[in-house]
PDB file of C-alpha atoms in Angstrom:
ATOM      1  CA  UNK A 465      88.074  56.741 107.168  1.00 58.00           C
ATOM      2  CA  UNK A 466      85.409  54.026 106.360  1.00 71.00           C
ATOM      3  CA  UNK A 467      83.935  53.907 103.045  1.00 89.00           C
ATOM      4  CA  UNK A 468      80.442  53.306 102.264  1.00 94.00           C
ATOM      5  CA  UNK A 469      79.361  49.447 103.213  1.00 95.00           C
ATOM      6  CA  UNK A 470      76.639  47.379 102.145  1.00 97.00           C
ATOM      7  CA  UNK A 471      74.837  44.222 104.004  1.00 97.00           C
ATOM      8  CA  UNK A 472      74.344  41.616 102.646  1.00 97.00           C
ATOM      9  CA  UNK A 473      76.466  41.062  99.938  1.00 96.00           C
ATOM     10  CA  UNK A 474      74.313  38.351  98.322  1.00 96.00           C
ATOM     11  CA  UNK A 475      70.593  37.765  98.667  1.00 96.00           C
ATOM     12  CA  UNK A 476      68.179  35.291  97.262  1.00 98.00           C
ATOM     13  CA  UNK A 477      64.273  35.573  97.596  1.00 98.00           C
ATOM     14  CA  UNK A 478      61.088  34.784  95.642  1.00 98.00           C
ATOM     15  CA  UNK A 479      58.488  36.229  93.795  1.00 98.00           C
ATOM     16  CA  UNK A 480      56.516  38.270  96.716  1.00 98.00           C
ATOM     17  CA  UNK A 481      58.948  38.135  99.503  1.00 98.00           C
ATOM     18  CA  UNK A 482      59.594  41.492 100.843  1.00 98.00           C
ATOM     19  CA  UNK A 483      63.627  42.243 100.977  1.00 98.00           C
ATOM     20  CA  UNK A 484      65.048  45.110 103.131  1.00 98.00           C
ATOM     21  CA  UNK A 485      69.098  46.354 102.140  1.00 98.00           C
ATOM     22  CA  UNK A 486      71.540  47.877 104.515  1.00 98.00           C
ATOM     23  CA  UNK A 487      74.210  50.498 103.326  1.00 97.00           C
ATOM     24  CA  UNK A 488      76.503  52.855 105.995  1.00 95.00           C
ATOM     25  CA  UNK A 489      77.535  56.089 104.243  1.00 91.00           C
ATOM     26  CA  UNK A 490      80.990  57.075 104.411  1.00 86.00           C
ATOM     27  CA  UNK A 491      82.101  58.707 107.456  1.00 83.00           C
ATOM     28  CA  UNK A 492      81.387  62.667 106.845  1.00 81.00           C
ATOM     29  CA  UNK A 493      79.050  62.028 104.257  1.00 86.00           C
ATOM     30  CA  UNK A 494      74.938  63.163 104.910  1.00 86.00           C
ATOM     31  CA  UNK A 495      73.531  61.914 101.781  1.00 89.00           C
ATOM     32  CA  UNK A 496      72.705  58.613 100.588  1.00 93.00           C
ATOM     33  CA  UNK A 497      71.296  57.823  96.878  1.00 93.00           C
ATOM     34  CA  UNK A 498      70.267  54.221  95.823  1.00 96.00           C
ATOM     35  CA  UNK A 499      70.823  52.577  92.512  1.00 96.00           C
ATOM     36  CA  UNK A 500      69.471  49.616  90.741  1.00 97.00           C
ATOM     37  CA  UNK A 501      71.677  47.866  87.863  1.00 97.00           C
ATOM     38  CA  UNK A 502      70.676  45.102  85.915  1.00 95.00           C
ATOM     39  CA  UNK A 503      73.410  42.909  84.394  1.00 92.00           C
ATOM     40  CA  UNK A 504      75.195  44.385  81.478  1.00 90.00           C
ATOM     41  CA  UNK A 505      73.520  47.802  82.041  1.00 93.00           C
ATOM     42  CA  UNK A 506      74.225  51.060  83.699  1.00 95.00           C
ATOM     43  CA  UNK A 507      73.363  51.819  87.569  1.00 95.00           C
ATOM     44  CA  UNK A 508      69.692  53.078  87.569  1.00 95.00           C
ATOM     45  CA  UNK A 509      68.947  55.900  90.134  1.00 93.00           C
ATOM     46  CA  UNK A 510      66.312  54.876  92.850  1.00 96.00           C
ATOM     47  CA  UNK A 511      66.230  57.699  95.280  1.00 93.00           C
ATOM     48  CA  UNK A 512      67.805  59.778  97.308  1.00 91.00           C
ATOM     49  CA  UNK A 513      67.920  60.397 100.998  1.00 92.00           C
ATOM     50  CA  UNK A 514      69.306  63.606 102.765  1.00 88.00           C
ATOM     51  CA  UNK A 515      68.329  64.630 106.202  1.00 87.00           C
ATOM     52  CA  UNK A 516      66.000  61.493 106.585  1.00 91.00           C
ATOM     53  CA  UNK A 517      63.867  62.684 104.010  1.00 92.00           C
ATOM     54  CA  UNK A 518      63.817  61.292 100.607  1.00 91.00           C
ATOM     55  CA  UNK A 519      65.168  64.064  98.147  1.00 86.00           C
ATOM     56  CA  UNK A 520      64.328  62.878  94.355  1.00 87.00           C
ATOM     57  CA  UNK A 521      63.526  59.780  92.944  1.00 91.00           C
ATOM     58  CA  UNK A 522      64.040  58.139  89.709  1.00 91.00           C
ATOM     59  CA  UNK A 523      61.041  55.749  87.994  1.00 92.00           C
ATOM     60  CA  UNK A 524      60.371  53.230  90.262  1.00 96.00           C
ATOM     61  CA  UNK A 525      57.227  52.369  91.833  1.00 97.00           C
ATOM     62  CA  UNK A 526      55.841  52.868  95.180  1.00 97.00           C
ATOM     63  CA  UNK A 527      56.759  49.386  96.169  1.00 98.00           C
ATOM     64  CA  UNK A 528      60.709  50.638  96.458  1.00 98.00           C
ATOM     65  CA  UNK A 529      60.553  52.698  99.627  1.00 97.00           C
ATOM     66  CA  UNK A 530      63.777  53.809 101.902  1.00 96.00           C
ATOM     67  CA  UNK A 531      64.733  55.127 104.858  1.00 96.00           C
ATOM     68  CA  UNK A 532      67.662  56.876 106.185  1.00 95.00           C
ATOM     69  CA  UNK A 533      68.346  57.039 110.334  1.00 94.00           C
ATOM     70  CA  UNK A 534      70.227  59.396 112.092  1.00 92.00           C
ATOM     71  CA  UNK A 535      73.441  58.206 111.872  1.00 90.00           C
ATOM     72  CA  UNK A 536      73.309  58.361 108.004  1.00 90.00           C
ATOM     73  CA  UNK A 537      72.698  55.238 107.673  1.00 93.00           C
ATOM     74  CA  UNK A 538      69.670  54.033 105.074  1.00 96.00           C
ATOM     75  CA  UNK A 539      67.644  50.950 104.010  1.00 97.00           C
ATOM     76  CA  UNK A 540      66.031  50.220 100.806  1.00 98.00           C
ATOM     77  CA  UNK A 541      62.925  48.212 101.049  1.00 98.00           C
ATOM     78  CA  UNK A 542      61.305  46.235  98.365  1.00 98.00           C
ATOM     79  CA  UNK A 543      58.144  44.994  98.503  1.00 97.00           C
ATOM     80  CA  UNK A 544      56.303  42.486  96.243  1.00 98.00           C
ATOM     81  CA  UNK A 545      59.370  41.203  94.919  1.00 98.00           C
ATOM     82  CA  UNK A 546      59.354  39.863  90.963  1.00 98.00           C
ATOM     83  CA  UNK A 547      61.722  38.077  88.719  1.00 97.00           C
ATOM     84  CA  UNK A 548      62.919  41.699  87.003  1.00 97.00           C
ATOM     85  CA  UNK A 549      63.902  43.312  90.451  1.00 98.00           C
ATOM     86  CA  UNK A 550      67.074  40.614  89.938  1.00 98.00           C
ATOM     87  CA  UNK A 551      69.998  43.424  89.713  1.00 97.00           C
ATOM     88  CA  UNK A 552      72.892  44.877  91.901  1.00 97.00           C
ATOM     89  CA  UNK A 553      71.841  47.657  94.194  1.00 98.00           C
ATOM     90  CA  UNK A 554      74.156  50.289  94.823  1.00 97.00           C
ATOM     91  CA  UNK A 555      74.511  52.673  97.595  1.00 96.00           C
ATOM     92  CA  UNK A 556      76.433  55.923  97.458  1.00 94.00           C
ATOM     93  CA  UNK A 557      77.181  58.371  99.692  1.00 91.00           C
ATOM     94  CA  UNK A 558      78.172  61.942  99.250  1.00 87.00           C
ATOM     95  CA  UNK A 559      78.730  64.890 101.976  1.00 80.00           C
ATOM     96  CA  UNK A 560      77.324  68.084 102.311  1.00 63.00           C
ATOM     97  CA  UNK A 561      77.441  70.897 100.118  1.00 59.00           C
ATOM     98  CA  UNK A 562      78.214  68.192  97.652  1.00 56.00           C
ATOM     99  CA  UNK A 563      78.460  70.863  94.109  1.00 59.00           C
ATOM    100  CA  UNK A 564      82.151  69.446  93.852  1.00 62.00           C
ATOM    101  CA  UNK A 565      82.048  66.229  96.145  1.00 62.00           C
ATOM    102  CA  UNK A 566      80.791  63.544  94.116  1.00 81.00           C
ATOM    103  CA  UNK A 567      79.148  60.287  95.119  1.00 86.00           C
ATOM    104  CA  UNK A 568      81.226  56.760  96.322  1.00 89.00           C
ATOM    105  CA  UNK A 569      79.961  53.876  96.427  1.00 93.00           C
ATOM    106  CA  UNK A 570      79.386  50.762  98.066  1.00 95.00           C
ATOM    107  CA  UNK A 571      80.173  47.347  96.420  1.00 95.00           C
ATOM    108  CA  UNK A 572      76.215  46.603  96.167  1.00 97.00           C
ATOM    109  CA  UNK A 573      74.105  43.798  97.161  1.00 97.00           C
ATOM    110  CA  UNK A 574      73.164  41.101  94.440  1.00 97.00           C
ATOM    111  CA  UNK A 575      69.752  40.272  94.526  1.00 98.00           C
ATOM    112  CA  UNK A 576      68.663  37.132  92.621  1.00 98.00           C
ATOM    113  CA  UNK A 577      64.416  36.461  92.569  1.00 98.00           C
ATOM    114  CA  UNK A 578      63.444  32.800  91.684  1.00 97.00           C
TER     115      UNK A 578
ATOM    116  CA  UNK B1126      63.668  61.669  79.763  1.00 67.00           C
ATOM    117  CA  UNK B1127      67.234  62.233  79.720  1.00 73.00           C
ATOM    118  CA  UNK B1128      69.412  59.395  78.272  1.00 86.00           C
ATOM    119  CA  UNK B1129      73.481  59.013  78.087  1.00 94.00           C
ATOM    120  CA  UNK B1130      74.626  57.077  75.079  1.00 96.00           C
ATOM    121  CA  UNK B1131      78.302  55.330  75.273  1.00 97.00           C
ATOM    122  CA  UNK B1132      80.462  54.120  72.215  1.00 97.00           C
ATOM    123  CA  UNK B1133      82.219  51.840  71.506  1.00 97.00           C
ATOM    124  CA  UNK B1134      80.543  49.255  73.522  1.00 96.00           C
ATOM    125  CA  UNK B1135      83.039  47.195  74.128  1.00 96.00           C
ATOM    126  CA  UNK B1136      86.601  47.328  73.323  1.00 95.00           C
ATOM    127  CA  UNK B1137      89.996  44.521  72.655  1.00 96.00           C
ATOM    128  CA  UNK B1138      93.341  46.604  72.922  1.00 95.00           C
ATOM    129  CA  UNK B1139      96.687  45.250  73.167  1.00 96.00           C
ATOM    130  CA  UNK B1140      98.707  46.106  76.393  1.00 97.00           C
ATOM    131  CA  UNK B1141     100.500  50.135  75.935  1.00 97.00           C
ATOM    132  CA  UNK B1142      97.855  51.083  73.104  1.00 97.00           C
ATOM    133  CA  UNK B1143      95.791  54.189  73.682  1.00 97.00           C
ATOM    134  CA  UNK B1144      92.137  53.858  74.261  1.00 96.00           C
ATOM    135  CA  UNK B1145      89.191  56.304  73.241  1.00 97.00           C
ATOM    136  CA  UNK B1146      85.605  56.332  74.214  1.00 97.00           C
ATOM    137  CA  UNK B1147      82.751  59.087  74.604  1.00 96.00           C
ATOM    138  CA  UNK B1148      79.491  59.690  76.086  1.00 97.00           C
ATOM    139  CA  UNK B1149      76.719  61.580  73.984  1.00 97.00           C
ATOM    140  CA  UNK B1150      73.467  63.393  75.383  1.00 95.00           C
ATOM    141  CA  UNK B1151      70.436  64.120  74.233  1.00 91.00           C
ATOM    142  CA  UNK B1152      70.158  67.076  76.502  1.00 91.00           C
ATOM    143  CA  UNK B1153      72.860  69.565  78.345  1.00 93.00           C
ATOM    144  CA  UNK B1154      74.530  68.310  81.591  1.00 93.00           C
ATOM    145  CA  UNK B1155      76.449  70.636  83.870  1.00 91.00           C
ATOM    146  CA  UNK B1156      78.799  67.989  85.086  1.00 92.00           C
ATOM    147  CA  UNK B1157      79.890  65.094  83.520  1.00 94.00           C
ATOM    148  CA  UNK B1158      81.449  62.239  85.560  1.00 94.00           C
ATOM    149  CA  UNK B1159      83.264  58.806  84.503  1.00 97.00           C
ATOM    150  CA  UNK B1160      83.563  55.855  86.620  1.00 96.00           C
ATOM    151  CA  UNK B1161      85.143  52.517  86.411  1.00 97.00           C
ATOM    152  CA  UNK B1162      83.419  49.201  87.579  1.00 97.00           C
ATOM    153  CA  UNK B1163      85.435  46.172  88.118  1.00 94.00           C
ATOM    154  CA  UNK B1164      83.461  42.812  88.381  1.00 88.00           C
ATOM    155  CA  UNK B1165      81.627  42.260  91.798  1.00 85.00           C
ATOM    156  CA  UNK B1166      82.277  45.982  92.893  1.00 91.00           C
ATOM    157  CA  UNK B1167      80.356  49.380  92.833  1.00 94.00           C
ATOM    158  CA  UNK B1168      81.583  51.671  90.239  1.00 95.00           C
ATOM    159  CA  UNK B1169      84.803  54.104  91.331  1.00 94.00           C
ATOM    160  CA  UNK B1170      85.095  57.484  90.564  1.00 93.00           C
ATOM    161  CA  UNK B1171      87.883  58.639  88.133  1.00 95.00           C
ATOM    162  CA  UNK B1172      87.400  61.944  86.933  1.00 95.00           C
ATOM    163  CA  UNK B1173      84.655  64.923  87.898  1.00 93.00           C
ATOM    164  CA  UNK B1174      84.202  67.754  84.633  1.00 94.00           C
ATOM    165  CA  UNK B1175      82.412  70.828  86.069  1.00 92.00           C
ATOM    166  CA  UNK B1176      83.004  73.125  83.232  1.00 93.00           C
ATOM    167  CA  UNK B1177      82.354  72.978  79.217  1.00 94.00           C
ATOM    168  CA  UNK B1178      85.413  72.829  77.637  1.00 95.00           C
ATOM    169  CA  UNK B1179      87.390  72.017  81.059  1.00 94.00           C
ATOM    170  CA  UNK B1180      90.020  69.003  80.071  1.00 97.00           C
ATOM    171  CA  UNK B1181      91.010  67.560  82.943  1.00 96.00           C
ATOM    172  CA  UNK B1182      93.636  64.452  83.681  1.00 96.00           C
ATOM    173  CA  UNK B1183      94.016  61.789  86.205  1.00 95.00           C
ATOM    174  CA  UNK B1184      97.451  60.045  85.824  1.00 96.00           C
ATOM    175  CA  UNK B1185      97.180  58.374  82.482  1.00 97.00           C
ATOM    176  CA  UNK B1186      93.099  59.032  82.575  1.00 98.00           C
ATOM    177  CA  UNK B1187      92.009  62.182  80.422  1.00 98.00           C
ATOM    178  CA  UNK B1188      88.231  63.279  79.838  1.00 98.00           C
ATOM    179  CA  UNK B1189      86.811  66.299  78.438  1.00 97.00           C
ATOM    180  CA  UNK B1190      83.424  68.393  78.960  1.00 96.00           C
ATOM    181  CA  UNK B1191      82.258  68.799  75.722  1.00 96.00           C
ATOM    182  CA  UNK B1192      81.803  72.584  74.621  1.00 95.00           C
ATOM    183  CA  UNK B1193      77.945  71.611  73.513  1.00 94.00           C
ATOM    184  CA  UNK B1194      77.513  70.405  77.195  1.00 93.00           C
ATOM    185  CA  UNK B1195      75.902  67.181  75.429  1.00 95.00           C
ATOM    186  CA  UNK B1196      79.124  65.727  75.429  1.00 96.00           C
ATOM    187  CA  UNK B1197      82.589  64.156  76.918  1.00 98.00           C
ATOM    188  CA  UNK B1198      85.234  61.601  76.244  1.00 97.00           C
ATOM    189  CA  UNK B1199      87.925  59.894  78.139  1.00 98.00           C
ATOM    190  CA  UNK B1200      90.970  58.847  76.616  1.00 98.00           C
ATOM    191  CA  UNK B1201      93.501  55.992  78.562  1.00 98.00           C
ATOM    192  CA  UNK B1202      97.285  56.115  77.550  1.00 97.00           C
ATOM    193  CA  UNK B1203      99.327  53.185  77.390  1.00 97.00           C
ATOM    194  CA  UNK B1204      96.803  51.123  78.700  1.00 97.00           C
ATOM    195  CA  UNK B1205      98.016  48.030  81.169  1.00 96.00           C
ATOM    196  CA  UNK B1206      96.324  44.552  82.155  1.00 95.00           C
ATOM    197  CA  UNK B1207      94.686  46.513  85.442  1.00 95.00           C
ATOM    198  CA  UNK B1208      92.615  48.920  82.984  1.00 97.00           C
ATOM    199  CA  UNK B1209      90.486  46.163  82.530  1.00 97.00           C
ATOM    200  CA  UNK B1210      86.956  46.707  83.607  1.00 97.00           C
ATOM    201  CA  UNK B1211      83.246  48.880  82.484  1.00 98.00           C
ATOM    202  CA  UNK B1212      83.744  52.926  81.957  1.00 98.00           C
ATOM    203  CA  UNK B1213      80.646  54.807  82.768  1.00 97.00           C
ATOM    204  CA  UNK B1214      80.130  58.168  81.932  1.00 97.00           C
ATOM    205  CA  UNK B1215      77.605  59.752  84.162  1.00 95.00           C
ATOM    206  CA  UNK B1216      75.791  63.201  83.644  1.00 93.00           C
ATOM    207  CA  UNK B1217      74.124  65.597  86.408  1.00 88.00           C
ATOM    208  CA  UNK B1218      72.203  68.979  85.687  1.00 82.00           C
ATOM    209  CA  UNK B1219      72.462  70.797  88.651  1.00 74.00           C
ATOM    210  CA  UNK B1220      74.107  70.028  92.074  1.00 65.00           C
ATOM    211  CA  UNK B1221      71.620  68.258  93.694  1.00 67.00           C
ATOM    212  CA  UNK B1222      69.887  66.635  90.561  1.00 73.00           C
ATOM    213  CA  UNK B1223      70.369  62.613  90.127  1.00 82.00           C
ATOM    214  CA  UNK B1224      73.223  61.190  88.376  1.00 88.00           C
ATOM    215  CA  UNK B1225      72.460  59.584  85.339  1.00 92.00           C
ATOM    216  CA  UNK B1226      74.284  56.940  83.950  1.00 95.00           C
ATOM    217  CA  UNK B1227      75.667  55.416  80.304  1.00 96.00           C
ATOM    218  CA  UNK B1228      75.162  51.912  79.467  1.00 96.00           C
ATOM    219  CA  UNK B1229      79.035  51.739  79.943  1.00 97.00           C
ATOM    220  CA  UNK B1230      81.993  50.701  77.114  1.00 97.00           C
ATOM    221  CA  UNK B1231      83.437  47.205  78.118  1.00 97.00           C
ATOM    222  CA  UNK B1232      87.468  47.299  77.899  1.00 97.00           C
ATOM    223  CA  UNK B1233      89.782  44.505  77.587  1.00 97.00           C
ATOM    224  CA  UNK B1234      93.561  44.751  77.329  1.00 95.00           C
ATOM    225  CA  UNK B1235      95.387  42.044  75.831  1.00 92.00           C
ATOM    226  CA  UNK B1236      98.750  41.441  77.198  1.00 88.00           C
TER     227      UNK B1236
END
């Protein structure tokens, strides 16, 4: 069984690049949330994806959009990069029916904006 | 909105002491979860509370649900070098609600 992957692992862009981040869910698993987390701080929930639709979000502005495909598989676009959208973005997966099935996740991307 | 507080923040043990640390709400959560993070990796899952009250373990990991529902704590028994890392306590309201998370308690064992 595969667990939940991330690409890339590191990432470096500046202030108004666009950035687009890969995660696979683990096998099984039908939802996909994303999470932002500064250094030092707790993982801050993005949104959610489940079905290919987006299923909650958390404050962040239109500029963070996702998608999820078919296979489970999602993206997390950012557009209009700046210097605070530096963090670790996290990607967890969780299957269906998910009451007592909680989320795992990937080993994040770090994002560093010059 | 809804907002987890952690204490201590950070923590220096000795190698086989006991460790203590809890998570505080502002508002009721209907599971609480706690997660380690070691450096350069997403946080892992240790232990999933689903009921207030419900005291559940997870080798020498132990957490509680707080009876108030704003509450939990996880104690570690004799800790070791590998218990090194962040604990984060996480809250959800219902099943399909978005996990929140703590700021997280830093631990550090001293051999």
């Amino acid at each position: 069984e595969t667990g939940v992957t991330q690409s890339p692992t590191h990432l470096i862009k500046t202030r108004g690049q666009q950035v687009t981040l890969r995660c696979s869910s683990q096998s099984g698993h039908n939802t996909v949330s994303w999470y932002q987390q500064a250094l030092g701080q707790g993982p801050q929930f993005i949104f959610q994806y489940y079905r290919e639709e987006e299923n909650g979000r958390g404050n962040f502005p239109p500029r963070f959009s996702g998608l999820q495909f078919p296979n489970y598989s999602s993206e997390l676009n950012v557009n209009a990069l700046e210097l605070d959208d530096s963090a670790l973005y996290l990607c967890a997966s969780s299957p269906v029916g998910w009451q007592y099935n909680e989320q795992f996740f990937g080993p994040g991307t770090r994002l560093t904006v010059l | 909105g809804q907002q987890l507080n952690q204490s201590p923040q950070s923590m220096f043990i000795q190698e086989g002491e006991d460790v203590s640390m809890n998570c505080t709400s502002s508002s009721i959560f209907n599971t609480w979860l706690w997660y380690k993070q070691d450096p350069g990796e997403g946080p892992v899952l240790l232990i999933a509370l689903y009921k207030a009250g419900e005291l559940t373990s997870n080798g020498r990991l132990t957490a509680q649900f707080g009876i108030t529902r704003k509450d939990s704590f996880l104690n570690i028994s004799a800790s070791i070098p590998s218990d090194v890392g962040i604990y984060f306590c996480a809250g959800r309201t219902t099943s399909y609600d978005k996990v929140i998370f703590g700021p997280g308690t830093s631990l550090s064992v001293i051999p």
